[in-house]
XYZ file of C-alpha atoms in Angstrom:
91
model
C -0.048 0.095 0.113
C 1.622 3.412 -1.256
C 1.342 6.698 1.203
C -0.546 9.512 -0.168
C 1.638 12.635 -0.074
C 0.468 15.596 2.074
C -0.510 18.307 0.669
C 1.762 21.191 2.826
C -0.534 24.267 3.442
C 0.793 27.434 2.988
C 0.893 30.208 5.270
C -2.028 33.274 4.786
C -0.414 36.499 3.541
C 0.384 39.336 5.988
C -1.622 42.606 4.681
C 2.235 43.832 3.515
C 2.902 41.694 1.464
C -0.726 41.137 -0.212
C -0.552 45.282 -0.559
C 2.927 45.084 -2.141
C 1.633 42.440 -4.648
C -1.211 44.721 -5.798
C 0.642 47.409 -6.182
C 3.038 45.553 -8.629
C 0.194 44.352 -10.170
C -1.124 47.196 -10.427
C 1.945 49.671 -12.518
C 2.573 46.833 -14.071
C -0.549 47.135 -15.405
C -0.069 50.990 -16.133
C 2.977 49.947 -17.750
C 1.265 47.436 -19.885
C -1.348 50.219 -21.492
C 0.424 52.846 -21.181
C 3.535 51.551 -23.287
C 0.450 49.793 -25.831
C -0.068 53.895 -26.278
C 2.551 55.068 -27.214
C 2.961 52.007 -29.413
C 0.061 52.741 -30.580
C 0.373 56.463 -31.515
C 3.904 55.721 -32.487
C 2.171 53.896 -35.319
C -0.808 55.724 -36.685
C 1.539 59.280 -37.200
C 4.156 56.824 -38.893
C 1.681 56.235 -41.880
C -0.077 59.821 -41.222
C 0.560 61.646 -44.446
C -0.426 64.945 -42.773
C 2.098 64.451 -39.709
C 5.646 64.652 -39.524
C 7.891 61.340 -38.709
C 10.756 62.871 -36.879
C 8.135 66.188 -35.315
C 6.138 62.405 -33.270
C 9.447 61.014 -32.420
C 10.933 63.489 -30.872
C 7.329 64.379 -28.952
C 6.883 60.474 -27.613
C 10.346 59.178 -27.308
C 11.187 61.645 -24.218
C 8.217 61.023 -22.481
C 8.585 56.726 -23.095
C 11.924 57.065 -22.053
C 10.748 58.754 -18.760
C 7.754 56.858 -18.353
C 9.708 53.144 -18.810
C 12.424 53.716 -16.436
C 10.200 55.575 -13.700
C 7.986 52.173 -13.534
C 10.824 49.942 -14.146
C 12.135 52.096 -10.956
C 9.236 51.606 -8.758
C 8.648 47.493 -9.224
C 12.411 47.549 -8.343
C 11.927 49.572 -5.685
C 9.382 47.761 -4.618
C 10.589 43.926 -4.383
C 14.053 45.437 -3.477
C 12.449 46.453 -0.279
C 10.504 43.910 0.417
C 13.153 41.485 0.657
C 14.860 43.692 2.836
C 11.764 43.069 5.456
C 12.122 39.218 5.016
C 15.603 39.475 5.878
C 15.457 41.792 9.013
C 12.245 40.047 10.075
C 14.579 36.923 10.633
C 17.689 38.271 12.627
């Protein structure tokens, strides 16, 4: 007769972990929507005859870089702080 493996229950998530998860998901979702909107505007600008392509890229490129850099920095900061809190609680 073989034994069934025991199912190990995960401990419930703490409030701070839940909040970190939801903030990370919201920031990721916002980043995805923003990037998609900018890519669509790039694509529309490429085929619009009355719009100079160079002007579109001049206007949107700094905003695109700022948005991507800010969101990635925010996400990495959240993850780094989450790891620091777990290390401090073990000491």
